[in-house]
Coordinates of C-alpha atoms in Angstrom, one line a residue:
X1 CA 42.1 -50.1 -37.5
X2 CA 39.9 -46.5 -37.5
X3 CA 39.1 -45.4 -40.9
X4 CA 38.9 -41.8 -39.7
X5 CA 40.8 -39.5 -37.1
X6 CA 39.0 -36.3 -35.5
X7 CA 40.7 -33.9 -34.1
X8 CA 40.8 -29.9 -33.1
X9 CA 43.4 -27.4 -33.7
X10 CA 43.0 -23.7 -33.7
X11 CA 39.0 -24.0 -33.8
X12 CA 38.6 -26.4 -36.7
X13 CA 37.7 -29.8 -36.7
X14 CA 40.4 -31.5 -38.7
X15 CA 39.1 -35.2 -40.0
X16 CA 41.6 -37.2 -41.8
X17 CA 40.0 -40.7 -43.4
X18 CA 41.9 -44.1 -44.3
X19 CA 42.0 -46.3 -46.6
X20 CA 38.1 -47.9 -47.9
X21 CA 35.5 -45.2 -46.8
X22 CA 31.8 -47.0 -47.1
X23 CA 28.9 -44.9 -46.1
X24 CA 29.1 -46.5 -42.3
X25 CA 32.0 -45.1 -41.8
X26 CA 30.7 -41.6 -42.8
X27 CA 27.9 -42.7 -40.5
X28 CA 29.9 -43.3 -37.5
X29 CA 32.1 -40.2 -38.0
X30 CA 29.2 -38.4 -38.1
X31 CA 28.0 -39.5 -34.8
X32 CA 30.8 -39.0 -33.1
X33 CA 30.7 -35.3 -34.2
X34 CA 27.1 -35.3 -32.7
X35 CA 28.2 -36.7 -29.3
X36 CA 31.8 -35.0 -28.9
X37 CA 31.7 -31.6 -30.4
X38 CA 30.4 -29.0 -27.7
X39 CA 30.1 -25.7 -29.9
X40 CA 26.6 -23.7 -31.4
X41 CA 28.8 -23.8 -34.8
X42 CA 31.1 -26.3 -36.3
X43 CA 34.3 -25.7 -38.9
X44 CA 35.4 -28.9 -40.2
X45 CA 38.8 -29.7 -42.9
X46 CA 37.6 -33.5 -43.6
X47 CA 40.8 -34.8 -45.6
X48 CA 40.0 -37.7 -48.0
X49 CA 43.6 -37.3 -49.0
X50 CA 44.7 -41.1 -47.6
X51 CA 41.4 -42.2 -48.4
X52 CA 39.6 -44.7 -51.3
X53 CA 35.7 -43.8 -51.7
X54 CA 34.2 -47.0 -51.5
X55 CA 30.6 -45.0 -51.6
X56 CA 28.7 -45.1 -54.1
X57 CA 26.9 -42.6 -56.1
X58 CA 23.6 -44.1 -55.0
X59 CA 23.9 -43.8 -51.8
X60 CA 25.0 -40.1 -51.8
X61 CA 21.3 -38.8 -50.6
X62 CA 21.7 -41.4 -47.5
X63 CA 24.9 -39.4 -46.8
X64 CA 23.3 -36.1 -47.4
X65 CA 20.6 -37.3 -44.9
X66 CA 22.8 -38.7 -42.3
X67 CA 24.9 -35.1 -42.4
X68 CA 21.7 -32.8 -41.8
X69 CA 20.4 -35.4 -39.0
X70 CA 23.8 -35.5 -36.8
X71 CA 24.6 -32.3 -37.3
X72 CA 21.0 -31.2 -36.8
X73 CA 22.4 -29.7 -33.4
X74 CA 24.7 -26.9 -34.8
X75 CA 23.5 -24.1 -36.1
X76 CA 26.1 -23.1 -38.4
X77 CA 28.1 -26.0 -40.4
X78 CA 31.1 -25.0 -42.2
X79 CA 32.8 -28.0 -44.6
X80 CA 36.3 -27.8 -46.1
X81 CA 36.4 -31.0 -48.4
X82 CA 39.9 -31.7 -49.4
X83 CA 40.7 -34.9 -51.9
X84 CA 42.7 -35.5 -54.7
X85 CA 41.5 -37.8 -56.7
X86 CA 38.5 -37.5 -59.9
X87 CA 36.2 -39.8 -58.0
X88 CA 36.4 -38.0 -54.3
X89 CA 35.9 -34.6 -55.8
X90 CA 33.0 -36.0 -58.1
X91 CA 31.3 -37.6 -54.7
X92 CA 31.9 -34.6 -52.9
X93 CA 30.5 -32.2 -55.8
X94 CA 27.3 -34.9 -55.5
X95 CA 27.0 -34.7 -52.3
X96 CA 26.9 -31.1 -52.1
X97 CA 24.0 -30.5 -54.4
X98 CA 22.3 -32.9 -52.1
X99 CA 22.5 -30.8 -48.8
X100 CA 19.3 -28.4 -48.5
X101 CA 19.9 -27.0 -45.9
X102 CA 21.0 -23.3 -45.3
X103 CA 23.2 -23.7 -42.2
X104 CA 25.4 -25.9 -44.5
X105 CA 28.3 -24.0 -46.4
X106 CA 30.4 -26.4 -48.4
X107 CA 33.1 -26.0 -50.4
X108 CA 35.5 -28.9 -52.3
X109 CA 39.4 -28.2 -52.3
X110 CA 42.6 -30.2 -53.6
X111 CA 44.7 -28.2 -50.9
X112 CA 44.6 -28.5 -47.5
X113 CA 46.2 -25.1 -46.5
X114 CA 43.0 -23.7 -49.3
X115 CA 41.2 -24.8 -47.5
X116 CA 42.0 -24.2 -44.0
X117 CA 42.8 -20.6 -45.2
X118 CA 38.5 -20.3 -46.6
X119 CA 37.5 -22.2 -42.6
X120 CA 39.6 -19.7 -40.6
X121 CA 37.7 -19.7 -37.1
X122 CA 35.9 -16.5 -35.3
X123 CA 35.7 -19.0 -31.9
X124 CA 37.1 -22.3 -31.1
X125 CA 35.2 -25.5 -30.8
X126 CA 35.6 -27.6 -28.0
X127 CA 35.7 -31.1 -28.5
X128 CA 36.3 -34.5 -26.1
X129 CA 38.5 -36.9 -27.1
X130 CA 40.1 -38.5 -30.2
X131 CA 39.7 -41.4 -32.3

């Protein structure tokens, strides 16, 4: 079974995760974001709502690393992180003050339509395929 789904609606990348979420499935995500997404800037909703953070604070720089390297191609990167739970929000919040990079703008939500509502697209991506 996927742990994550990708898809695109009205210009944002909408990423819904399952169930135990290590840091290779972050990984893998990741890449297929690098290989799929056709676009000079990227929105992204990434839903943790379903999802049980299996990463651990440790390895939150790895993550940090792996984001700026696959998404190394995009010039702008726009992040909507949704969860719902004390330990998502703390690993997001982590992993924020971890990116250094300026083309990154992150922001952590416990609403979905918040946080569509902050992403609202100027162009639409174009991406190939689904998981």
């Amino acid at each position: 079974m996927n742990k994550f789904t990708v898809k695109e609606k009205m210009g944002i990348i909408h990423a819904r995760f399952y169930g135990e979420t290590p840091l290779s499935v972050f990984e893998e995500y990741l890449r297929y974001l690098a290989n799929n997404v056709t676009t000079d800037t990227i929105r992204i909703l990434q839903d943790h709502g379903k999802a049980l953070p299996t990463i651990k604070p440790s390895e939150i720089d790895k993550l940090a690393h792996y984001s700026t390297l696959y998404l190394a191609g995009f010039s702008k990167v726009k992040i909507a992180y949704v969860s719902d739970t004390p330990k998502g929000i703390a690993l997001a919040m982590l992993f924020k003050d971890q990116i250094d990079s300026t083309k990154f703008s992150i922001k952590i939500f416990s609403e979905r339509d918040t946080a569509l509502e902050w992403l609202s697209p100027h162009t639409k991506p174009h991406l190939i395929g689904l998981i």
